[in-house]
PDB file of C-alpha atoms in Angstrom:
ATOM      1  CA  UNK A1172      -4.135  -0.367 -16.353  1.00  0.00           C
ATOM      2  CA  UNK A1173      -2.793  -2.105 -13.242  1.00  0.00           C
ATOM      3  CA  UNK A1174      -5.485  -2.114 -10.537  1.00  0.00           C
ATOM      4  CA  UNK A1175      -3.722  -4.653  -8.332  1.00  0.00           C
ATOM      5  CA  UNK A1176      -3.640  -3.733  -4.660  1.00  0.00           C
ATOM      6  CA  UNK A1177      -2.159  -5.506  -1.652  1.00  0.00           C
ATOM      7  CA  UNK A1178      -3.733  -4.839   1.745  1.00  0.00           C
ATOM      8  CA  UNK A1179      -1.895  -5.878   4.913  1.00  0.00           C
ATOM      9  CA  UNK A1180      -3.574  -6.003   8.328  1.00  0.00           C
ATOM     10  CA  UNK A1181      -3.363  -8.433  11.239  1.00  0.00           C
ATOM     11  CA  UNK A1182      -7.131  -8.272  11.884  1.00  0.00           C
ATOM     12  CA  UNK A1183      -9.065 -10.820   9.761  1.00  0.00           C
ATOM     13  CA  UNK A1184     -12.315  -8.817  10.004  1.00  0.00           C
ATOM     14  CA  UNK A1185     -10.577  -5.746   8.586  1.00  0.00           C
ATOM     15  CA  UNK A1186      -9.198  -7.762   5.654  1.00  0.00           C
ATOM     16  CA  UNK A1187     -12.672  -9.221   5.003  1.00  0.00           C
ATOM     17  CA  UNK A1188     -14.140  -5.716   5.014  1.00  0.00           C
ATOM     18  CA  UNK A1189     -11.529  -4.537   2.531  1.00  0.00           C
ATOM     19  CA  UNK A1190     -12.347  -7.411   0.175  1.00  0.00           C
ATOM     20  CA  UNK A1191     -16.095  -6.841   0.503  1.00  0.00           C
ATOM     21  CA  UNK A1192     -15.794  -3.101  -0.239  1.00  0.00           C
ATOM     22  CA  UNK A1193     -13.062  -3.163  -2.875  1.00  0.00           C
ATOM     23  CA  UNK A1194     -13.175  -6.470  -4.778  1.00  0.00           C
ATOM     24  CA  UNK A1195     -15.628  -5.223  -7.419  1.00  0.00           C
ATOM     25  CA  UNK A1196     -13.436  -2.211  -8.192  1.00  0.00           C
ATOM     26  CA  UNK A1197      -9.850  -3.428  -7.827  1.00  0.00           C
ATOM     27  CA  UNK A1198      -7.889  -6.673  -7.981  1.00  0.00           C
ATOM     28  CA  UNK A1199      -7.483  -7.214  -4.224  1.00  0.00           C
ATOM     29  CA  UNK A1200      -4.909  -9.410  -2.491  1.00  0.00           C
ATOM     30  CA  UNK A1201      -4.637  -9.495   1.297  1.00  0.00           C
ATOM     31  CA  UNK A1202      -1.967 -10.535   3.774  1.00  0.00           C
ATOM     32  CA  UNK A1203      -2.332 -10.983   7.552  1.00  0.00           C
ATOM     33  CA  UNK A1204       1.272 -10.109   8.397  1.00  0.00           C
ATOM     34  CA  UNK A1205       4.553  -8.738   7.083  1.00  0.00           C
ATOM     35  CA  UNK A1206       6.078 -12.145   6.329  1.00  0.00           C
ATOM     36  CA  UNK A1207       3.210 -13.189   4.081  1.00  0.00           C
ATOM     37  CA  UNK A1208       3.140  -9.744   2.462  1.00  0.00           C
ATOM     38  CA  UNK A1209       6.817 -10.004   1.493  1.00  0.00           C
ATOM     39  CA  UNK A1210       6.273 -13.561   0.197  1.00  0.00           C
ATOM     40  CA  UNK A1211       3.328 -12.401  -1.927  1.00  0.00           C
ATOM     41  CA  UNK A1212       5.345  -9.489  -3.336  1.00  0.00           C
ATOM     42  CA  UNK A1213       8.261 -11.772  -4.182  1.00  0.00           C
ATOM     43  CA  UNK A1214       6.056 -14.296  -6.015  1.00  0.00           C
ATOM     44  CA  UNK A1215       3.486 -12.062  -7.738  1.00  0.00           C
ATOM     45  CA  UNK A1216       3.226  -9.528 -10.504  1.00  0.00           C
ATOM     46  CA  UNK A1217       3.771  -5.967  -9.356  1.00  0.00           C
ATOM     47  CA  UNK A1218       1.082  -4.284  -7.271  1.00  0.00           C
ATOM     48  CA  UNK A1219       0.105  -0.738  -8.177  1.00  0.00           C
ATOM     49  CA  UNK A1220      -0.773   0.049  -4.555  1.00  0.00           C
ATOM     50  CA  UNK A1221       0.320  -1.461  -1.243  1.00  0.00           C
ATOM     51  CA  UNK A1222      -1.576  -0.475   1.892  1.00  0.00           C
ATOM     52  CA  UNK A1223      -0.615  -1.557   5.388  1.00  0.00           C
ATOM     53  CA  UNK A1224      -1.762  -0.985   8.916  1.00  0.00           C
ATOM     54  CA  UNK A1225       0.808   0.653  11.183  1.00  0.00           C
ATOM     55  CA  UNK A1226       0.383  -1.380  14.355  1.00  0.00           C
ATOM     56  CA  UNK A1227       0.931  -5.084  13.754  1.00  0.00           C
ATOM     57  CA  UNK A1228       2.741  -7.800  15.704  1.00  0.00           C
ATOM     58  CA  UNK A1229       6.333  -8.474  14.720  1.00  0.00           C
ATOM     59  CA  UNK A1230       6.969  -5.541  12.422  1.00  0.00           C
ATOM     60  CA  UNK A1231       5.219  -2.197  12.247  1.00  0.00           C
ATOM     61  CA  UNK A1232       3.890  -0.798   8.993  1.00  0.00           C
ATOM     62  CA  UNK A1233       6.704   1.724   8.568  1.00  0.00           C
ATOM     63  CA  UNK A1234       9.395  -0.952   8.740  1.00  0.00           C
ATOM     64  CA  UNK A1235       7.395  -3.106   6.329  1.00  0.00           C
ATOM     65  CA  UNK A1236       6.943  -0.266   3.825  1.00  0.00           C
ATOM     66  CA  UNK A1237      10.672   0.431   3.981  1.00  0.00           C
ATOM     67  CA  UNK A1238      11.353  -3.182   2.928  1.00  0.00           C
ATOM     68  CA  UNK A1239       8.603  -3.049   0.300  1.00  0.00           C
ATOM     69  CA  UNK A1240      10.113   0.125  -1.179  1.00  0.00           C
ATOM     70  CA  UNK A1241      13.316  -1.827  -1.900  1.00  0.00           C
ATOM     71  CA  UNK A1242      11.455  -4.839  -3.336  1.00  0.00           C
ATOM     72  CA  UNK A1243       9.028  -2.938  -5.548  1.00  0.00           C
ATOM     73  CA  UNK A1244       9.981   0.740  -5.772  1.00  0.00           C
ATOM     74  CA  UNK A1245       7.274   1.645  -8.297  1.00  0.00           C
ATOM     75  CA  UNK A1246       4.394   0.441  -6.112  1.00  0.00           C
ATOM     76  CA  UNK A1247       2.628   3.297  -4.354  1.00  0.00           C
ATOM     77  CA  UNK A1248       2.610   2.913  -0.570  1.00  0.00           C
ATOM     78  CA  UNK A1249      -0.073   3.923   1.955  1.00  0.00           C
ATOM     79  CA  UNK A1250       0.028   3.671   5.756  1.00  0.00           C
ATOM     80  CA  UNK A1251      -3.129   3.380   7.859  1.00  0.00           C
ATOM     81  CA  UNK A1252      -3.215   3.934  11.598  1.00  0.00           C
ATOM     82  CA  UNK A1253      -5.787   4.112  14.331  1.00  0.00           C
ATOM     83  CA  UNK A1254      -3.376   6.072  16.512  1.00  0.00           C
ATOM     84  CA  UNK A1255      -2.427   9.268  14.661  1.00  0.00           C
ATOM     85  CA  UNK A1256       0.848  10.691  15.860  1.00  0.00           C
ATOM     86  CA  UNK A1257       3.038  13.335  14.240  1.00  0.00           C
ATOM     87  CA  UNK A1258       6.211  11.301  14.816  1.00  0.00           C
ATOM     88  CA  UNK A1259       4.637   8.244  13.178  1.00  0.00           C
ATOM     89  CA  UNK A1260       3.636  10.322  10.152  1.00  0.00           C
ATOM     90  CA  UNK A1261       7.133  11.828   9.840  1.00  0.00           C
ATOM     91  CA  UNK A1262       8.778   8.399  10.128  1.00  0.00           C
ATOM     92  CA  UNK A1263       6.357   6.975   7.568  1.00  0.00           C
ATOM     93  CA  UNK A1264       7.222   9.654   5.038  1.00  0.00           C
ATOM     94  CA  UNK A1265      10.968   9.504   5.673  1.00  0.00           C
ATOM     95  CA  UNK A1266      11.466   5.737   6.013  1.00  0.00           C
ATOM     96  CA  UNK A1267       8.629   4.187   4.026  1.00  0.00           C
ATOM     97  CA  UNK A1268       8.388   6.950   1.432  1.00  0.00           C
ATOM     98  CA  UNK A1269       4.595   6.802   1.552  1.00  0.00           C
ATOM     99  CA  UNK A1270       2.195   8.546  -0.792  1.00  0.00           C
ATOM    100  CA  UNK A1271      -0.710   8.794   1.666  1.00  0.00           C
ATOM    101  CA  UNK A1272      -1.248   8.488   5.419  1.00  0.00           C
ATOM    102  CA  UNK A1273      -4.794   7.547   6.503  1.00  0.00           C
ATOM    103  CA  UNK A1274      -6.197   7.632  10.014  1.00  0.00           C
ATOM    104  CA  UNK A1275      -8.954   5.297  11.168  1.00  0.00           C
ATOM    105  CA  UNK A1276     -11.861   5.418  11.029  1.00  0.00           C
ATOM    106  CA  UNK A1277     -12.582   6.477   7.460  1.00  0.00           C
ATOM    107  CA  UNK A1278     -15.498   5.760   5.120  1.00  0.00           C
ATOM    108  CA  UNK A1279     -14.974   3.234   2.298  1.00  0.00           C
ATOM    109  CA  UNK A1280     -15.464   6.076  -0.203  1.00  0.00           C
ATOM    110  CA  UNK A1281     -12.349   7.822   1.132  1.00  0.00           C
ATOM    111  CA  UNK A1282     -10.254   4.661   0.819  1.00  0.00           C
ATOM    112  CA  UNK A1283     -11.516   4.146  -2.742  1.00  0.00           C
ATOM    113  CA  UNK A1284     -10.620   7.754  -3.614  1.00  0.00           C
ATOM    114  CA  UNK A1285      -7.125   7.346  -2.133  1.00  0.00           C
ATOM    115  CA  UNK A1286      -6.563   4.076  -4.007  1.00  0.00           C
ATOM    116  CA  UNK A1287      -7.629   5.712  -7.278  1.00  0.00           C
ATOM    117  CA  UNK A1288      -5.192   8.599  -6.612  1.00  0.00           C
ATOM    118  CA  UNK A1289      -2.463   6.037  -5.927  1.00  0.00           C
ATOM    119  CA  UNK A1290      -3.202   4.151  -9.157  1.00  0.00           C
ATOM    120  CA  UNK A1291      -3.005   7.429 -11.063  1.00  0.00           C
ATOM    121  CA  UNK A1292       0.364   8.182  -9.418  1.00  0.00           C
ATOM    122  CA  UNK A1293       1.568   4.647 -10.206  1.00  0.00           C
ATOM    123  CA  UNK A1294       0.635   5.051 -13.883  1.00  0.00           C
ATOM    124  CA  UNK A1295       2.445   8.409 -14.053  1.00  0.00           C
ATOM    125  CA  UNK A1296       5.528   6.812 -12.497  1.00  0.00           C
ATOM    126  CA  UNK A1297       5.467   3.891 -14.953  1.00  0.00           C
ATOM    127  CA  UNK A1298       5.052   6.252 -17.928  1.00  0.00           C
ATOM    128  CA  UNK A1299       7.972   8.405 -16.757  1.00  0.00           C
ATOM    129  CA  UNK A1300      10.138   5.312 -16.273  1.00  0.00           C
ATOM    130  CA  UNK A1301       9.263   4.045 -19.755  1.00  0.00           C
ATOM    131  CA  UNK A1302      10.102   7.452 -21.274  1.00  0.00           C
ATOM    132  CA  UNK A1303      13.409   7.516 -19.432  1.00  0.00           C
ATOM    133  CA  UNK A1304      14.288   4.047 -20.716  1.00  0.00           C
ATOM    134  CA  UNK A1305      13.443   4.999 -24.314  1.00  0.00           C
ATOM    135  CA  UNK A1306      15.663   8.085 -24.118  1.00  0.00           C
ATOM    136  CA  UNK A1307      18.707   6.137 -22.895  1.00  0.00           C
TER     137      UNK A1307
END
């Protein structure tokens, strides 16, 4: 089972917290910005889950998830924001095709639950794709 997750946030303390809370459960990779995230995706095995913060310098999380969707369409995408806004949520669903939208703050247990739901969705997607390829 693929338990690889990529977490993208421009705040080093947030990335450290993710690693501290998640490293014993999942295979965690972090990126401090969109450029490094895209480089990691292009040079790594597929991630089951990709989680990004919305508000980052250079490129917001929605734009990044839209690019990521094209690079790795099977990866399950999650957007996190500290500034919940209906328009942001709508754009995230429509442009980034996200699976979950989380608002800060949230307890680590909620993030772990969401990641597990995403991994389950990823595995369903991979199974369906494999079945489709067999039936061709």
